[in-house]
Short mmCIF file of C-alpha atoms and ligand atoms in Angstrom, two decimals:
data_model
loop_
_atom_site.label_atom_id
_atom_site.label_comp_id
_atom_site.label_asym_id
_atom_site.label_seq_id
_atom_site.Cartn_x
_atom_site.Cartn_y
_atom_site.Cartn_z
CA UNK A 1 -1.36 -183.18 40.57
CA UNK A 2 0.66 -181.24 43.15
CA UNK A 3 -1.13 -178.47 45.02
CA UNK A 4 0.95 -175.33 45.60
CA UNK A 5 0.15 -173.19 48.62
CA UNK A 6 1.06 -169.50 48.60
CA UNK A 7 0.69 -167.95 52.06
CA UNK A 8 0.16 -164.22 51.74
CA UNK A 9 -0.86 -164.89 48.14
CA UNK A 10 -3.19 -161.88 48.01
CA UNK A 11 -0.24 -159.59 48.72
CA UNK A 12 2.16 -157.96 46.31
CA UNK A 13 4.84 -160.65 45.89
CA UNK A 14 2.51 -163.55 46.71
CA UNK A 15 0.05 -162.63 43.97
CA UNK A 16 2.84 -162.52 41.38
CA UNK A 17 3.94 -165.97 42.51
CA UNK A 18 0.38 -167.31 42.34
CA UNK A 19 0.10 -165.91 38.83
CA UNK A 20 3.37 -167.54 37.71
CA UNK A 21 2.24 -170.90 39.13
CA UNK A 22 -1.14 -170.69 37.38
CA UNK A 23 0.61 -169.80 34.12
CA UNK A 24 2.68 -172.97 34.48
CA UNK A 25 -0.51 -174.98 34.79
CA UNK A 26 -0.29 -175.72 38.53
CA UNK A 27 -3.09 -176.06 41.04
CA UNK A 28 -2.79 -173.12 43.44
CA UNK A 29 -4.26 -172.36 46.85
CA UNK A 30 -3.81 -169.01 48.59
CA UNK A 31 -4.25 -168.33 52.29
CA UNK A 32 -4.28 -164.69 53.35
CA UNK A 33 -5.59 -162.69 56.30
CA UNK A 34 -6.13 -159.65 54.03
CA UNK A 35 -4.42 -157.46 56.65
CA UNK A 36 -2.01 -156.13 54.03
CA UNK A 37 -3.18 -158.14 50.98
CA UNK A 38 -6.19 -157.53 48.72
CA UNK A 39 -8.58 -159.93 47.03
CA UNK A 40 -8.37 -157.70 43.94
CA UNK A 41 -4.74 -158.82 43.43
CA UNK A 42 -6.11 -162.27 42.52
CA UNK A 43 -9.16 -161.13 40.54
CA UNK A 44 -7.49 -162.11 37.25
CA UNK A 45 -6.79 -165.65 38.55
CA UNK A 46 -10.20 -167.31 38.91
CA UNK A 47 -8.77 -170.84 39.26
CA UNK A 48 -6.91 -169.98 42.46
CA UNK A 49 -8.56 -171.42 45.56
CA UNK A 50 -8.77 -168.70 48.21
CA UNK A 51 -8.85 -169.21 51.97
CA UNK A 52 -9.18 -166.19 54.24
CA UNK A 53 -7.58 -166.66 57.64
CA UNK A 54 -4.86 -165.75 60.09
CA UNK A 55 -1.96 -168.22 60.16
CA UNK A 56 -1.21 -167.29 63.76
CA UNK A 57 -4.16 -169.64 64.37
CA UNK A 58 -2.81 -173.20 63.99
CA UNK A 59 -6.16 -174.54 62.74
CA UNK A 60 -6.00 -172.11 59.79
CA UNK A 61 -2.48 -173.30 58.95
CA UNK A 62 -3.60 -176.95 59.11
CA UNK A 63 -6.64 -176.32 56.90
CA UNK A 64 -4.52 -174.46 54.36
CA UNK A 65 -1.97 -177.29 54.25
CA UNK A 66 -4.44 -180.07 53.48
CA UNK A 67 -3.18 -182.03 50.43
CA UNK A 68 -0.38 -179.53 49.68
CA UNK A 69 2.95 -180.58 48.10
CA UNK A 70 4.90 -177.31 47.90
CA UNK A 71 4.57 -174.21 50.10
CA UNK A 72 5.67 -170.66 49.33
CA UNK A 73 5.51 -168.93 52.70
CA UNK A 74 5.19 -165.24 51.83
CA UNK A 75 2.73 -164.09 54.51
CA UNK A 76 4.16 -161.39 56.77
CA UNK A 77 3.73 -157.85 58.00
CA UNK A 78 6.64 -156.63 55.90
CA UNK A 79 7.55 -153.30 57.43
CA UNK A 80 10.47 -152.15 59.59
CA UNK A 81 8.73 -149.03 61.02
CA UNK A 82 5.51 -150.91 61.71
CA UNK A 83 7.47 -153.46 63.75
CA UNK A 84 9.18 -150.66 65.69
CA UNK A 85 5.77 -149.17 66.51
CA UNK A 86 3.97 -152.45 67.26
CA UNK A 87 6.42 -155.33 67.74
CA UNK A 88 3.83 -157.73 69.19
CA UNK A 89 1.48 -157.65 66.20
CA UNK A 90 4.32 -158.05 63.76
CA UNK A 91 5.91 -160.83 65.82
CA UNK A 92 2.63 -162.72 65.69
CA UNK A 93 2.43 -162.41 61.91
CA UNK A 94 6.11 -162.97 61.20
CA UNK A 95 7.17 -165.55 63.80
CA UNK A 96 4.16 -167.25 65.44
CA UNK A 97 2.46 -167.75 62.08
CA UNK A 98 5.65 -169.16 60.56
CA UNK A 99 5.99 -171.71 63.35
CA UNK A 100 2.39 -172.79 62.74
CA UNK A 101 3.01 -173.05 59.00
CA UNK A 102 6.10 -175.21 59.63
CA UNK A 103 4.30 -177.53 62.05
CA UNK A 104 1.34 -177.89 59.69
CA UNK A 105 3.67 -178.49 56.70
CA UNK A 106 5.64 -181.12 58.60
CA UNK A 107 2.47 -182.93 59.67
CA UNK A 108 0.90 -182.76 56.20
CA UNK A 109 3.99 -184.31 54.57
CA UNK A 110 4.83 -181.26 52.45
CA UNK A 111 7.71 -181.87 50.02
CA UNK A 112 9.36 -178.46 50.30
CA UNK A 113 8.70 -175.05 51.83
CA UNK A 114 10.28 -171.89 50.43
CA UNK A 115 10.44 -169.07 52.95
CA UNK A 116 10.51 -165.36 52.16
CA UNK A 117 13.48 -164.18 54.19
CA UNK A 118 14.74 -160.63 54.41
CA UNK A 119 18.03 -158.89 53.76
CA UNK A 120 17.30 -156.85 56.87
CA UNK A 121 18.73 -159.83 58.80
CA UNK A 122 22.25 -158.64 57.90
CA UNK A 123 21.95 -155.23 59.56
CA UNK A 124 24.88 -152.92 58.84
CA UNK A 125 27.68 -155.18 57.66
CA UNK A 126 31.22 -153.70 57.65
CA UNK A 127 31.58 -154.49 53.93
CA UNK A 128 29.40 -154.77 50.82
CA UNK A 129 28.01 -156.72 49.07
CA UNK A 130 26.28 -158.84 51.69
CA UNK A 131 27.18 -162.51 51.55
CA UNK A 132 25.16 -165.28 53.21
CA UNK A 133 28.18 -166.32 55.30
CA UNK A 134 28.26 -162.93 57.07
CA UNK A 135 26.97 -162.86 60.64
CA UNK A 136 23.46 -161.52 61.07
CA UNK A 137 22.85 -158.34 63.08
CA UNK A 138 19.15 -157.44 63.13
CA UNK A 139 18.52 -153.73 63.82
CA UNK A 140 14.72 -153.80 64.20
CA UNK A 141 12.02 -156.12 65.54
CA UNK A 142 11.12 -156.89 61.92
CA UNK A 143 14.67 -157.94 61.03
CA UNK A 144 14.90 -160.13 64.14
CA UNK A 145 11.53 -161.73 63.39
CA UNK A 146 12.46 -162.56 59.81
CA UNK A 147 15.74 -164.02 61.05
CA UNK A 148 14.01 -166.08 63.76
CA UNK A 149 11.58 -167.51 61.21
CA UNK A 150 14.46 -168.35 58.89
CA UNK A 151 16.24 -170.14 61.74
CA UNK A 152 13.02 -172.03 62.48
CA UNK A 153 12.97 -173.18 58.86
CA UNK A 154 16.52 -174.51 59.07
CA UNK A 155 15.75 -176.18 62.38
CA UNK A 156 12.74 -177.95 60.87
CA UNK A 157 14.97 -179.24 58.08
CA UNK A 158 17.58 -180.50 60.53
CA UNK A 159 15.22 -181.84 63.18
CA UNK A 160 12.21 -183.12 61.25
CA UNK A 161 13.57 -183.53 57.71
CA UNK A 162 11.14 -180.99 56.25
CA UNK A 163 12.86 -179.49 53.18
CA UNK A 164 13.05 -175.71 53.53
CA UNK A 165 14.83 -173.02 51.53
CA UNK A 166 15.10 -169.36 52.52
CA UNK A 167 15.28 -166.73 49.79
CA UNK A 168 16.37 -163.41 51.27
CA UNK A 169 14.63 -160.55 49.47
CA UNK A 170 16.18 -157.16 48.83
CA UNK A 171 13.68 -154.30 48.43
CA UNK A 172 11.29 -155.86 45.96
CA UNK A 173 9.22 -153.52 43.78
CA UNK A 174 6.84 -153.71 40.86
CA UNK A 175 3.19 -153.62 39.78
CA UNK A 176 0.60 -154.21 42.53
CA UNK A 177 2.83 -152.96 45.35
CA UNK A 178 0.29 -151.08 47.43
CA UNK A 179 1.16 -147.42 48.09
CA UNK A 180 -1.83 -146.78 50.35
CA UNK A 181 -0.12 -147.26 53.71
CA UNK A 182 2.69 -145.15 55.21
CA UNK A 183 4.45 -148.51 55.74
CA UNK A 184 4.51 -149.32 52.01
CA UNK A 185 7.68 -149.82 49.99
CA UNK A 186 9.48 -146.59 49.12
CA UNK A 187 9.19 -146.92 45.33
CA UNK A 188 5.40 -147.23 45.48
CA UNK A 189 5.21 -144.23 47.85
CA UNK A 190 7.47 -142.05 45.69
CA UNK A 191 5.57 -142.86 42.47
CA UNK A 192 2.20 -142.17 44.06
CA UNK A 193 3.32 -138.86 45.57
CA UNK A 194 4.91 -137.70 42.30
CA UNK A 195 1.83 -138.69 40.28
CA UNK A 196 -0.33 -136.67 42.66
CA UNK A 197 1.98 -133.65 42.60
CA UNK A 198 2.94 -134.10 46.28
CA UNK A 199 6.46 -133.98 47.73
CA UNK A 200 7.82 -137.41 48.65
CA UNK A 201 9.47 -137.76 52.06
CA UNK A 202 13.07 -138.89 52.33
CA UNK A 203 14.14 -140.12 55.76
CA UNK A 204 17.72 -139.11 56.60
CA UNK A 205 19.97 -137.48 53.99
CA UNK A 206 18.87 -139.83 51.19
CA UNK A 207 22.35 -141.26 50.74
CA UNK A 208 21.30 -144.65 52.14
CA UNK A 209 21.33 -147.31 49.41
CA UNK A 210 19.16 -150.29 48.48
CA UNK A 211 19.43 -153.22 46.07
CA UNK A 212 16.02 -152.63 44.48
CA UNK A 213 14.79 -155.86 42.86
CA UNK A 214 12.03 -156.11 40.29
CA UNK A 215 9.39 -158.63 41.35
CA UNK A 216 9.76 -160.89 38.28
CA UNK A 217 13.32 -161.67 39.34
CA UNK A 218 12.15 -162.69 42.79
CA UNK A 219 9.42 -164.91 41.36
CA UNK A 220 11.98 -166.62 39.16
CA UNK A 221 14.39 -167.16 42.08
CA UNK A 222 11.70 -168.48 44.37
CA UNK A 223 10.35 -170.93 41.78
CA UNK A 224 13.88 -172.21 41.25
CA UNK A 225 14.26 -172.58 45.02
CA UNK A 226 11.24 -174.88 45.06
CA UNK A 227 12.90 -177.24 42.57
CA UNK A 228 16.70 -177.05 42.88
CA UNK A 229 18.04 -180.38 44.12
CA UNK A 230 20.72 -179.04 46.51
CA UNK A 231 18.83 -176.10 47.96
CA UNK A 232 17.24 -177.64 51.05
CA UNK A 233 18.44 -176.15 54.34
CA UNK A 234 20.08 -173.23 52.54
CA UNK A 235 19.69 -169.46 52.79
CA UNK A 236 20.19 -167.44 49.60
CA UNK A 237 20.08 -163.81 48.54
CA UNK A 238 17.68 -163.21 45.66
CA UNK A 239 18.32 -159.70 44.36
CA UNK A 240 19.68 -157.60 41.53
CA UNK A 241 23.18 -157.19 42.95
CA UNK A 242 23.33 -153.41 42.53
CA UNK A 243 22.84 -150.43 44.81
CA UNK A 244 20.95 -147.19 44.33
CA UNK A 245 20.64 -144.27 46.77
CA UNK A 246 17.27 -142.84 47.74
CA UNK A 247 18.30 -139.48 46.25
CA UNK A 248 19.17 -141.18 42.95
CA UNK A 249 15.88 -143.07 42.99
CA UNK A 250 13.95 -139.88 43.63
CA UNK A 251 15.64 -137.98 40.77
CA UNK A 252 15.14 -140.84 38.35
CA UNK A 253 11.44 -141.20 39.15
CA UNK A 254 10.89 -137.46 39.04
CA UNK A 255 12.43 -137.31 35.55
CA UNK A 256 10.43 -140.31 34.36
CA UNK A 257 7.18 -138.77 35.58
CA UNK A 258 7.98 -135.25 34.42
CA UNK A 259 7.42 -133.89 37.93
CA UNK A 260 9.09 -130.78 39.32
CA UNK A 261 8.66 -131.09 43.13
CA UNK A 262 11.53 -131.39 45.62
CA UNK A 263 11.54 -134.05 48.35
CA UNK A 264 10.97 -133.23 52.02
CA UNK A 265 13.82 -134.47 54.20
CA UNK A 266 12.93 -135.82 57.65
CA UNK A 267 14.89 -137.45 60.48
CA UNK A 268 16.41 -140.93 59.97
CA UNK A 269 13.95 -143.76 60.46
CA UNK A 270 14.56 -145.90 63.56
CA UNK A 271 15.79 -149.39 62.71
CA UNK A 272 16.88 -148.41 59.18
CA UNK A 273 19.83 -150.17 57.61
CA UNK A 274 22.30 -147.77 55.97
CA UNK A 275 23.37 -149.71 52.87
CA UNK A 276 22.05 -152.83 51.22
CA UNK A 277 23.54 -154.72 48.30
CA UNK A 278 23.44 -158.44 47.69
CA UNK A 279 26.09 -160.84 46.58
CA UNK A 280 24.06 -163.16 44.34
CA UNK A 281 26.79 -165.72 43.62
CA UNK A 282 25.25 -168.41 45.81
CA UNK A 283 21.79 -168.20 44.19
CA UNK A 284 23.58 -168.43 40.84
CA UNK A 285 25.41 -171.57 41.86
CA UNK A 286 22.64 -173.39 43.73
CA UNK A 287 19.57 -172.20 41.80
CA UNK A 288 20.97 -171.15 38.43
CA UNK A 289 19.46 -167.75 39.27
CA UNK A 290 20.41 -164.52 37.58
CA UNK A 291 18.30 -161.37 37.40
CA UNK A 292 16.62 -161.01 34.02
CA UNK A 293 15.01 -157.59 34.54
CA UNK A 294 17.35 -154.70 35.37
CA UNK A 295 16.50 -152.05 37.95
CA UNK A 296 15.98 -149.48 35.17
CA UNK A 297 13.68 -151.71 33.11
CA UNK A 298 11.77 -152.67 36.27
CA UNK A 299 11.18 -149.00 37.06
CA UNK A 300 9.86 -148.36 33.55
CA UNK A 301 7.41 -151.27 33.86
CA UNK A 302 6.35 -150.22 37.36
CA UNK A 303 5.73 -146.58 36.46
CA UNK A 304 3.73 -147.70 33.40
CA UNK A 305 1.58 -149.90 35.63
CA UNK A 306 0.85 -147.13 38.16
CA UNK A 307 0.00 -144.71 35.35
CA UNK A 308 -2.35 -147.23 33.69
CA UNK A 309 -4.02 -148.01 37.04
CA UNK A 310 -4.46 -144.34 37.79
CA UNK A 311 -5.94 -143.67 34.35
CA UNK A 312 -8.37 -146.58 34.81
CA UNK A 313 -9.67 -145.23 38.14
CA UNK A 314 -10.10 -141.65 36.90
C1 LIG B 1 12.26 -153.46 52.65
C2 LIG B 1 10.96 -154.21 52.77
C3 LIG B 1 11.11 -155.35 53.72
C4 LIG B 1 12.20 -156.24 53.21
C5 LIG B 1 13.46 -155.43 53.08
C6 LIG B 1 14.53 -156.28 52.44
C7 LIG B 1 8.96 -152.93 52.27
C8 LIG B 1 7.87 -152.08 52.81
N1 LIG B 1 9.88 -153.32 53.17
O1 LIG B 1 12.62 -152.82 53.87
O2 LIG B 1 9.94 -156.11 53.81
O3 LIG B 1 12.39 -157.31 54.06
O4 LIG B 1 13.25 -154.31 52.23
O5 LIG B 1 15.61 -155.52 52.08
O6 LIG B 1 8.99 -153.28 51.09
N2 LIG B 1 12.05 -144.30 52.87
C9 LIG B 1 11.97 -142.95 52.58
N3 LIG B 1 10.75 -142.41 52.39
C10 LIG B 1 9.59 -143.15 52.45
C11 LIG B 1 9.67 -144.52 52.75
C12 LIG B 1 10.93 -145.07 52.94
O7 LIG B 1 12.99 -142.24 52.54
O8 LIG B 1 8.51 -142.57 52.25
C13 LIG B 1 13.39 -144.90 53.04
C14 LIG B 1 13.52 -145.73 54.30
O9 LIG B 1 13.89 -144.93 55.40
C15 LIG B 1 14.62 -146.71 53.87
C16 LIG B 1 14.37 -146.89 52.36
O10 LIG B 1 13.59 -145.79 51.97
O11 LIG B 1 15.90 -146.14 54.05
C17 LIG B 1 13.62 -148.18 52.04
O12 LIG B 1 12.48 -148.25 52.87
P1 LIG B 1 11.32 -149.33 52.65
O13 LIG B 1 10.84 -149.29 51.26
O14 LIG B 1 10.35 -149.16 53.76
O15 LIG B 1 12.13 -150.71 52.76
P2 LIG B 1 13.15 -151.32 53.85
O16 LIG B 1 12.93 -150.75 55.20
O17 LIG B 1 14.51 -151.22 53.25
#
C-alpha cells in the first residue's frame, strides 16, 4: 500500500489534503513544524501518522520520506508581508526545506512529488488572466522563494528523473484557515473582524483583485496532479479563474454577516501584486481539472464554518 506524505499537513490546505487522502482509503503521514499549523487540524483524522519536525533539517526530511510513494509538499511560511519583514526565516522554510524534501524524495525513490507553488511568482503581468507561459516577475521575497522552489522541482525532474508537478495556488480560502495571525489570508481576517464587530483593514484603495479559490478545488487539482500521466515537469495554475476586488469582497462578507462597520483603509502593502486572475486552461487539459465550487458557494461554506466554530467556543 502506497504511503502518502503531506508536508505541512497540519496547516490549512495540508489538512484538507490529508483528509481527502484518508477518505480515499490511503495511508497518510504528515510532517509539520507546527510553526503555522495546528495539531487540532488533524484531530478528526486519527489514522494519520504525525511527525513533528522542521524540514530545513535534512534528517527530518529523510525520516519523513521513509517508505513514501507520493509526496504533497505543502509546508511553507505562506505570507508576503512576513517574508518582507523576515526574509531569512521564510527563505529557510520555503527554499532550504524544499531542497531537503527533494533530495530526500529522490533518495527514497519517491514516485511523484506535487509542489504547492504560488501565483505570486507572476508579479504584475501586463495582461490578465495569467498564463503559465508568461515570464515570472517576483515582487517579494516570498514570491521569489516560491519560484526558486518551483525551479528546483523542475531541475530535479530534469536532472535526477524525480517526477514533480507544481500547482500554482491563487488565494486559497475555506474552513480551518487560521485568522489568528496578522499574516493570515484576507478572507479569514475579514470574517473574524466582522464577527467580532471590528473594522477590517484594507491595504491600498481596495481595488486590487484576487482569484479567490475555495480549498476543495485546490485539493481536487492537487490530487489530479499526483496521478495525471503527462503532468511531470509541468507548472499549472489551480484556481477559480475569476477576479474579485477587496472592496467587493468586504461588501459581500459584510452583507452575509449582517455587519454594519466600515473598513479602515491603510497604505499599500509592500510586495503586493495589484491584480491576480488565473488562466486555468492548462490544468483543464493536463489534469482534467475544473473548479467545482464557485467563489460565492465557497464563501457561504466558509462563513458557516467560522460561525459554527465561534458558537462552539462560546
Ligand atoms: C496569498 C497567499 C499566498 C499565496 C498567494 C497566491 C495567504 C496568507 N497568502 O497571497 O500564500 O501564495 O495568495 O496568490 O493566504 N489585505 C487587506 N487586509 C488584510 C489582509 C490582506 O487588504 O487584513 C490585502 C492584501 O494587501 C492583498 C490581498 O488582501 O492585496 C490578499 O492578501 P493575502 O490574503 O495576504 O494574500 P496574498 O498576499 O495575495
